[in-house]
PDB file of C-alpha atoms in Angstrom:
ATOM      1  CA  ASP I   1       0.133   0.129   0.005  1.00 95.00           C
ATOM      2  CA  ILE I   2       1.410   3.699  -0.951  1.00 97.00           C
ATOM      3  CA  VAL I   3       1.636   5.679   2.757  1.00 98.00           C
ATOM      4  CA  MET I   4       1.255   9.347   2.656  1.00 98.00           C
ATOM      5  CA  THR I   5       3.133  11.067   4.708  1.00 98.00           C
ATOM      6  CA  GLN I   6       2.381  14.822   5.696  1.00 98.00           C
ATOM      7  CA  THR I   7       4.115  17.528   7.392  1.00 97.00           C
ATOM      8  CA  PRO I   8       3.894  19.110  10.105  1.00 96.00           C
ATOM      9  CA  LEU I   9       1.072  17.200  11.887  1.00 97.00           C
ATOM     10  CA  SER I  10       0.182  20.825  13.638  1.00 96.00           C
ATOM     11  CA  SER I  11       0.285  24.391  11.683  1.00 93.00           C
ATOM     12  CA  PRO I  12      -0.334  27.220  13.979  1.00 95.00           C
ATOM     13  CA  VAL I  13      -0.411  30.569  11.715  1.00 96.00           C
ATOM     14  CA  THR I  14      -1.297  34.292  12.222  1.00 96.00           C
ATOM     15  CA  LEU I  15      -4.800  35.030  10.170  1.00 96.00           C
ATOM     16  CA  GLY I  16      -3.701  36.487   6.785  1.00 96.00           C
ATOM     17  CA  GLN I  17      -0.611  35.071   6.610  1.00 97.00           C
ATOM     18  CA  PRO I  18       0.016  31.918   4.087  1.00 97.00           C
ATOM     19  CA  ALA I  19       0.364  28.322   5.118  1.00 97.00           C
ATOM     20  CA  SER I  20       2.433  25.154   3.449  1.00 98.00           C
ATOM     21  CA  ILE I  21       1.851  21.494   4.089  1.00 98.00           C
ATOM     22  CA  SER I  22       3.832  19.152   2.855  1.00 98.00           C
ATOM     23  CA  CYS I  23       2.862  15.329   1.338  1.00 98.00           C
ATOM     24  CA  ARG I  24       5.028  12.671   0.383  1.00 98.00           C
ATOM     25  CA  SER I  25       4.321   9.225  -1.260  1.00 98.00           C
ATOM     26  CA  SER I  26       6.109   6.020  -0.995  1.00 98.00           C
ATOM     27  CA  GLN I  27       6.005   5.982  -4.387  1.00 97.00           C
ATOM     28  CA  SER I  28       5.322   7.876  -7.590  1.00 98.00           C
ATOM     29  CA  LEU I  29       1.910   8.711  -8.141  1.00 98.00           C
ATOM     30  CA  VAL I  30       2.298   9.133 -11.288  1.00 97.00           C
ATOM     31  CA  HIS I  31      -0.813   7.049 -12.792  1.00 96.00           C
ATOM     32  CA  SER I  32      -0.477   4.512 -16.150  1.00 96.00           C
ATOM     33  CA  ASP I  33      -2.523   7.121 -17.956  1.00 95.00           C
ATOM     34  CA  GLY I  34      -0.247  10.186 -17.423  1.00 96.00           C
ATOM     35  CA  ASN I  35      -2.537  11.985 -14.559  1.00 96.00           C
ATOM     36  CA  THR I  36      -1.421  11.897 -11.133  1.00 97.00           C
ATOM     37  CA  TYR I  37      -4.329  11.369  -8.767  1.00 97.00           C
ATOM     38  CA  LEU I  38      -3.157  13.249  -5.831  1.00 98.00           C
ATOM     39  CA  SER I  39      -6.278  15.457  -3.961  1.00 98.00           C
ATOM     40  CA  TRP I  40      -6.315  17.471  -1.212  1.00 98.00           C
ATOM     41  CA  LEU I  41      -9.498  17.279   1.739  1.00 98.00           C
ATOM     42  CA  GLN I  42     -10.227  19.768   4.406  1.00 98.00           C
ATOM     43  CA  GLN I  43     -12.324  18.675   7.644  1.00 98.00           C
ATOM     44  CA  ARG I  44     -13.542  21.279   9.269  1.00 98.00           C
ATOM     45  CA  PRO I  45     -14.291  20.727  13.202  1.00 96.00           C
ATOM     46  CA  GLY I  46     -17.382  18.847  13.121  1.00 95.00           C
ATOM     47  CA  GLN I  47     -18.113  18.569   9.438  1.00 97.00           C
ATOM     48  CA  PRO I  48     -17.277  15.901   6.730  1.00 97.00           C
ATOM     49  CA  PRO I  49     -14.072  16.103   4.481  1.00 98.00           C
ATOM     50  CA  ARG I  50     -14.784  17.774   1.362  1.00 97.00           C
ATOM     51  CA  LEU I  51     -12.506  17.973  -1.602  1.00 98.00           C
ATOM     52  CA  LEU I  52     -10.421  21.329  -2.245  1.00 98.00           C
ATOM     53  CA  ILE I  53      -7.529  19.861  -4.880  1.00 98.00           C
ATOM     54  CA  TYR I  54      -7.865  17.108  -7.510  1.00 98.00           C
ATOM     55  CA  LYS I  55      -5.192  16.092  -9.605  1.00 98.00           C
ATOM     56  CA  ILE I  56      -2.011  17.876  -7.528  1.00 98.00           C
ATOM     57  CA  SER I  57      -3.521  21.507  -8.693  1.00 98.00           C
ATOM     58  CA  ASN I  58      -6.899  21.917  -9.947  1.00 98.00           C
ATOM     59  CA  ARG I  59      -9.175  23.670  -7.113  1.00 98.00           C
ATOM     60  CA  PHE I  60     -12.985  21.706  -6.900  1.00 97.00           C
ATOM     61  CA  SER I  61     -15.672  24.023  -7.666  1.00 95.00           C
ATOM     62  CA  GLY I  62     -16.347  26.734  -5.019  1.00 95.00           C
ATOM     63  CA  VAL I  63     -12.728  26.591  -3.405  1.00 97.00           C
ATOM     64  CA  PRO I  64     -11.430  30.021  -3.195  1.00 97.00           C
ATOM     65  CA  ASP I  65      -8.515  30.918  -5.331  1.00 97.00           C
ATOM     66  CA  ARG I  66      -5.981  31.394  -1.939  1.00 98.00           C
ATOM     67  CA  PHE I  67      -5.612  27.556  -1.906  1.00 98.00           C
ATOM     68  CA  SER I  68      -3.352  25.843  -4.559  1.00 98.00           C
ATOM     69  CA  GLY I  69      -1.430  23.054  -4.566  1.00 98.00           C
ATOM     70  CA  SER I  70       1.824  21.687  -6.347  1.00 98.00           C
ATOM     71  CA  GLY I  71       4.158  19.271  -7.127  1.00 98.00           C
ATOM     72  CA  ALA I  72       4.694  15.742  -9.404  1.00 98.00           C
ATOM     73  CA  GLY I  73       5.705  12.102  -8.297  1.00 97.00           C
ATOM     74  CA  THR I  74       6.216  11.805  -4.591  1.00 98.00           C
ATOM     75  CA  ASP I  75       6.378  15.633  -3.495  1.00 98.00           C
ATOM     76  CA  PHE I  76       3.250  17.510  -2.948  1.00 98.00           C
ATOM     77  CA  THR I  77       2.541  20.787  -1.385  1.00 98.00           C
ATOM     78  CA  LEU I  78      -0.736  22.578  -0.336  1.00 98.00           C
ATOM     79  CA  LYS I  79      -0.500  26.561   0.473  1.00 98.00           C
ATOM     80  CA  ILE I  80      -3.357  28.953   1.407  1.00 98.00           C
ATOM     81  CA  SER I  81      -2.106  32.317   0.332  1.00 97.00           C
ATOM     82  CA  ARG I  82      -3.732  34.414   3.490  1.00 97.00           C
ATOM     83  CA  VAL I  83      -5.596  32.151   5.735  1.00 97.00           C
ATOM     84  CA  GLU I  84      -8.800  32.835   7.541  1.00 97.00           C
ATOM     85  CA  ALA I  85     -10.662  32.054  10.346  1.00 96.00           C
ATOM     86  CA  GLU I  86     -12.942  29.821   8.439  1.00 97.00           C
ATOM     87  CA  ASP I  87      -9.748  27.635   7.446  1.00 97.00           C
ATOM     88  CA  VAL I  88      -9.386  25.937  10.667  1.00 97.00           C
ATOM     89  CA  GLY I  89      -9.586  22.381  10.702  1.00 98.00           C
ATOM     90  CA  VAL I  90      -7.476  19.362   9.285  1.00 98.00           C
ATOM     91  CA  TYR I  91      -6.065  18.966   5.754  1.00 98.00           C
ATOM     92  CA  TYR I  92      -5.528  15.243   4.398  1.00 98.00           C
ATOM     93  CA  CYS I  93      -3.352  14.579   1.434  1.00 98.00           C
ATOM     94  CA  MET I  94      -5.174  11.616  -0.519  1.00 98.00           C
ATOM     95  CA  GLN I  95      -3.924   9.330  -3.901  1.00 97.00           C
ATOM     96  CA  GLY I  96      -6.377   7.659  -5.470  1.00 95.00           C
ATOM     97  CA  THR I  97      -3.527   6.570  -8.374  1.00 96.00           C
ATOM     98  CA  HIS I  98      -2.731   2.810  -6.507  1.00 95.00           C
ATOM     99  CA  PHE I  99      -6.231   2.180  -5.772  1.00 92.00           C
ATOM    100  CA  PRO I 100      -7.238   0.000  -3.700  1.00 92.00           C
ATOM    101  CA  PRO I 101      -6.572   0.704  -1.239  1.00 95.00           C
ATOM    102  CA  ILE I 102      -7.301   4.565  -1.302  1.00 96.00           C
ATOM    103  CA  THR I 103      -4.768   6.060   1.120  1.00 97.00           C
ATOM    104  CA  PHE I 104      -4.711   9.019   3.161  1.00 98.00           C
ATOM    105  CA  GLY I 105      -2.057  11.293   4.928  1.00 98.00           C
ATOM    106  CA  GLN I 106      -2.289  11.402   8.789  1.00 98.00           C
ATOM    107  CA  GLY I 107      -3.635  14.715   8.605  1.00 98.00           C
ATOM    108  CA  THR I 108      -2.372  18.287   9.539  1.00 98.00           C
ATOM    109  CA  ARG I 109      -4.449  20.057  11.984  1.00 98.00           C
ATOM    110  CA  LEU I 110      -4.153  24.322  11.342  1.00 97.00           C
ATOM    111  CA  GLU I 111      -4.878  26.148  14.120  1.00 96.00           C
ATOM    112  CA  ILE I 112      -5.025  30.280  14.311  1.00 94.00           C
ATOM    113  CA  LYS I 113      -2.075  31.838  16.596  1.00 92.00           C
TER     114      LYS I 113
ATOM    115  CA  GLU J   1     -27.146  19.830  -6.124  1.00 77.00           C
ATOM    116  CA  GLY J   2     -26.284  16.047  -5.035  1.00 84.00           C
ATOM    117  CA  GLN J   3     -26.424  14.554  -1.257  1.00 91.00           C
ATOM    118  CA  LEU J   4     -25.655  11.812   0.757  1.00 95.00           C
ATOM    119  CA  LEU J   5     -27.335  10.602   3.712  1.00 96.00           C
ATOM    120  CA  GLU J   6     -26.048   7.943   5.996  1.00 97.00           C
ATOM    121  CA  SER J   7     -27.976   6.177   8.660  1.00 97.00           C
ATOM    122  CA  GLY J   8     -28.064   3.283  10.727  1.00 98.00           C
ATOM    123  CA  GLY J   9     -24.915   3.707  13.970  1.00 97.00           C
ATOM    124  CA  ASP J  10     -25.660   2.440  16.635  1.00 97.00           C
ATOM    125  CA  LEU J  11     -24.052   1.355  19.792  1.00 98.00           C
ATOM    126  CA  VAL J  12     -23.412  -2.225  19.585  1.00 98.00           C
ATOM    127  CA  GLN J  13     -21.258  -5.082  21.672  1.00 98.00           C
ATOM    128  CA  PRO J  14     -18.332  -6.807  20.541  1.00 98.00           C
ATOM    129  CA  GLY J  15     -19.280  -9.576  18.050  1.00 98.00           C
ATOM    130  CA  GLY J  16     -22.826  -7.868  17.147  1.00 98.00           C
ATOM    131  CA  SER J  17     -23.829  -6.974  13.507  1.00 98.00           C
ATOM    132  CA  LEU J  18     -24.917  -3.574  12.159  1.00 98.00           C
ATOM    133  CA  ARG J  19     -26.235  -2.209   8.572  1.00 98.00           C
ATOM    134  CA  LEU J  20     -25.885   1.318   7.396  1.00 98.00           C
ATOM    135  CA  SER J  21     -27.421   2.739   4.745  1.00 98.00           C
ATOM    136  CA  CYS J  22     -26.237   5.640   1.994  1.00 97.00           C
ATOM    137  CA  ALA J  23     -29.237   7.270   0.533  1.00 95.00           C
ATOM    138  CA  TYR J  24     -28.252   9.684  -2.337  1.00 92.00           C
ATOM    139  CA  SER J  25     -30.277  12.128  -4.305  1.00 88.00           C
ATOM    140  CA  GLY J  26     -29.747  15.183  -6.370  1.00 82.00           C
ATOM    141  CA  PHE J  27     -28.654  13.025  -9.297  1.00 75.00           C
ATOM    142  CA  ASN J  28     -28.329   9.679 -11.252  1.00 76.00           C
ATOM    143  CA  PHE J  29     -25.252   7.641  -8.958  1.00 78.00           C
ATOM    144  CA  ASN J  30     -25.821   4.885 -10.740  1.00 79.00           C
ATOM    145  CA  ASN J  31     -23.140   4.670 -12.910  1.00 83.00           C
ATOM    146  CA  ASP J  32     -20.655   5.853 -10.092  1.00 88.00           C
ATOM    147  CA  GLY J  33     -18.374   4.237  -7.612  1.00 93.00           C
ATOM    148  CA  MET J  34     -19.417   4.189  -3.891  1.00 95.00           C
ATOM    149  CA  ASN J  35     -16.721   3.890  -1.268  1.00 97.00           C
ATOM    150  CA  TRP J  36     -17.333   3.915   2.547  1.00 98.00           C
ATOM    151  CA  VAL J  37     -14.732   5.603   4.603  1.00 98.00           C
ATOM    152  CA  ARG J  38     -14.425   5.243   8.354  1.00 98.00           C
ATOM    153  CA  GLN J  39     -12.654   8.515  11.145  1.00 98.00           C
ATOM    154  CA  ALA J  40     -12.314   6.486  14.600  1.00 98.00           C
ATOM    155  CA  PRO J  41     -12.264   9.172  17.183  1.00 96.00           C
ATOM    156  CA  GLY J  42     -10.114  12.322  17.068  1.00 95.00           C
ATOM    157  CA  LYS J  43      -8.115  10.095  14.408  1.00 97.00           C
ATOM    158  CA  GLY J  44      -7.745  10.283  10.638  1.00 97.00           C
ATOM    159  CA  LEU J  45      -9.480   8.736   7.706  1.00 98.00           C
ATOM    160  CA  GLU J  46      -9.404   5.244   6.700  1.00 98.00           C
ATOM    161  CA  TRP J  47     -10.858   3.634   3.009  1.00 98.00           C
ATOM    162  CA  VAL J  48     -13.167   0.924   4.129  1.00 98.00           C
ATOM    163  CA  SER J  49     -14.493  -0.446   1.236  1.00 98.00           C
ATOM    164  CA  ALA J  50     -15.703   0.617  -2.435  1.00 98.00           C
ATOM    165  CA  ILE J  51     -18.334  -1.104  -5.074  1.00 97.00           C
ATOM    166  CA  SER J  52     -18.721  -0.229  -8.634  1.00 94.00           C
ATOM    167  CA  GLY J  53     -22.122   1.350  -9.875  1.00 92.00           C
ATOM    168  CA  ASP J  54     -23.507  -1.725 -11.177  1.00 92.00           C
ATOM    169  CA  GLY J  55     -22.351  -3.289  -8.037  1.00 93.00           C
ATOM    170  CA  ASN J  56     -20.111  -5.935  -9.898  1.00 94.00           C
ATOM    171  CA  TYR J  57     -16.841  -5.246  -8.364  1.00 96.00           C
ATOM    172  CA  ARG J  58     -16.712  -5.177  -4.627  1.00 98.00           C
ATOM    173  CA  ILE J  59     -13.243  -4.736  -2.971  1.00 97.00           C
ATOM    174  CA  TYR J  60     -12.570  -4.364   0.910  1.00 98.00           C
ATOM    175  CA  THR J  61      -9.651  -2.898   3.452  1.00 97.00           C
ATOM    176  CA  ASP J  62      -8.029  -6.088   4.974  1.00 96.00           C
ATOM    177  CA  SER J  63      -9.020  -5.488   8.478  1.00 97.00           C
ATOM    178  CA  VAL J  64     -12.805  -6.067   7.497  1.00 98.00           C
ATOM    179  CA  LYS J  65     -12.478  -8.669   4.387  1.00 98.00           C
ATOM    180  CA  GLY J  66     -14.982 -11.435   5.368  1.00 97.00           C
ATOM    181  CA  ARG J  67     -16.700  -9.176   8.346  1.00 98.00           C
ATOM    182  CA  PHE J  68     -18.200  -6.699   6.087  1.00 98.00           C
ATOM    183  CA  THR J  69     -20.372  -6.614   2.856  1.00 98.00           C
ATOM    184  CA  ILE J  70     -20.940  -3.852   0.802  1.00 98.00           C
ATOM    185  CA  SER J  71     -23.960  -3.649  -1.464  1.00 97.00           C
ATOM    186  CA  ARG J  72     -26.108  -1.168  -3.588  1.00 96.00           C
ATOM    187  CA  ASP J  73     -29.490  -0.855  -4.773  1.00 94.00           C
ATOM    188  CA  ASN J  74     -30.130   1.328  -7.579  1.00 92.00           C
ATOM    189  CA  SER J  75     -33.637   1.052  -8.109  1.00 91.00           C
ATOM    190  CA  LYS J  76     -33.369   2.651  -4.500  1.00 93.00           C
ATOM    191  CA  ASN J  77     -30.385   4.786  -4.543  1.00 92.00           C
ATOM    192  CA  THR J  78     -28.975   3.651  -1.766  1.00 95.00           C
ATOM    193  CA  LEU J  79     -25.354   2.260  -0.538  1.00 96.00           C
ATOM    194  CA  TYR J  80     -25.373   0.075   2.443  1.00 98.00           C
ATOM    195  CA  LEU J  81     -22.527  -1.369   4.538  1.00 98.00           C
ATOM    196  CA  GLN J  82     -23.194  -5.084   6.559  1.00 98.00           C
ATOM    197  CA  MET J  83     -21.158  -5.231   9.283  1.00 98.00           C
ATOM    198  CA  ASN J  84     -20.896  -8.688  10.958  1.00 98.00           C
ATOM    199  CA  SER J  85     -18.376  -9.638  13.979  1.00 98.00           C
ATOM    200  CA  LEU J  86     -17.924  -5.960  15.366  1.00 98.00           C
ATOM    201  CA  ARG J  87     -14.615  -5.365  16.761  1.00 98.00           C
ATOM    202  CA  VAL J  88     -13.903  -2.551  19.363  1.00 98.00           C
ATOM    203  CA  GLU J  89     -11.876  -1.444  16.692  1.00 98.00           C
ATOM    204  CA  ASP J  90     -14.258  -1.047  14.104  1.00 98.00           C
ATOM    205  CA  THR J  91     -15.709   2.450  16.545  1.00 98.00           C
ATOM    206  CA  ALA J  92     -15.312   5.266  14.148  1.00 98.00           C
ATOM    207  CA  ILE J  93     -17.747   7.813  12.218  1.00 98.00           C
ATOM    208  CA  TYR J  94     -18.559   5.823   8.839  1.00 98.00           C
ATOM    209  CA  TYR J  95     -18.456   8.073   5.742  1.00 98.00           C
ATOM    210  CA  CYS J  96     -20.087   7.208   2.648  1.00 97.00           C
ATOM    211  CA  GLY J  97     -18.277   9.051  -0.779  1.00 96.00           C
ATOM    212  CA  ARG J  98     -19.026   9.313  -4.523  1.00 94.00           C
ATOM    213  CA  PHE J  99     -15.422   8.243  -5.946  1.00 93.00           C
ATOM    214  CA  SER J 100     -15.276  10.549  -8.954  1.00 91.00           C
ATOM    215  CA  SER J 101     -14.038   8.831 -11.864  1.00 89.00           C
ATOM    216  CA  ILE J 102     -13.140  12.449 -13.096  1.00 90.00           C
ATOM    217  CA  TYR J 103     -11.439  13.437 -10.232  1.00 91.00           C
ATOM    218  CA  TYR J 104     -10.632  10.616  -8.809  1.00 92.00           C
ATOM    219  CA  SER J 105     -10.939  11.559  -5.494  1.00 94.00           C
ATOM    220  CA  TYR J 106     -14.104  11.742  -3.305  1.00 95.00           C
ATOM    221  CA  ASP J 107     -16.517  14.972  -4.403  1.00 93.00           C
ATOM    222  CA  TYR J 108     -19.488  14.965  -2.321  1.00 94.00           C
ATOM    223  CA  TRP J 109     -19.567  13.047   1.682  1.00 96.00           C
ATOM    224  CA  GLY J 110     -22.077  12.409   3.684  1.00 97.00           C
ATOM    225  CA  GLN J 111     -22.643  14.112   7.411  1.00 97.00           C
ATOM    226  CA  GLY J 112     -21.393  10.478   8.433  1.00 98.00           C
ATOM    227  CA  THR J 113     -23.118   7.972  10.984  1.00 98.00           C
ATOM    228  CA  LEU J 114     -21.320   6.930  14.118  1.00 98.00           C
ATOM    229  CA  VAL J 115     -20.820   3.255  14.954  1.00 98.00           C
ATOM    230  CA  THR J 116     -19.566   2.503  18.628  1.00 98.00           C
ATOM    231  CA  VAL J 117     -18.545  -1.115  19.352  1.00 98.00           C
ATOM    232  CA  SER J 118     -18.456  -1.737  23.250  1.00 97.00           C
ATOM    233  CA  SER J 119     -19.645  -3.592  25.799  1.00 95.00           C
TER     234      SER J 119
END
């Protein structure tokens, strides 16, 4: 199974400042079709997860443009350009390339300083 | 707008059984793969099981193989998870999610249903 490792596990950020979360996979996430199926999910307190970014860098419908994704192969990054209060929660990277199984990172808790 | 709504979570003793349901509405899920993902209290996300749109392909994480059965009734727009021989470590919120073949990720999630296995 593909292991997804996120860093940091906790990220205190000042409102209006940027935040960055890294995700590393134990194998390349490039699919045989040429796509890389790495996505980012956000889980606000008490809520189910929701899709933020798919295929490394594509924002899902309704996701603010302060969220961006980048990376390739085994190393990926989620960036928030200016953190807002509503961004508090846990962020997960997820791979769909080597399915089954789907695997998730451990989660990174974003909190406001 | 599509919606997913889980039900069936409860407190059950170790060795017991439960059946979870996930009703989908808003658009046609019949061609889409559906999954169950769980989250133990205070922990991260864990993929549990998946089923193809026609129900003919089903897969499970190793820890639930032989105990859980995923199924769907497309005429009722409902996904199921039959859970037998429940263990304390199965305690979690269980989410159903639509696995999009476009995004290769979950674009729709239910609110979750809590399963507690305890004596």
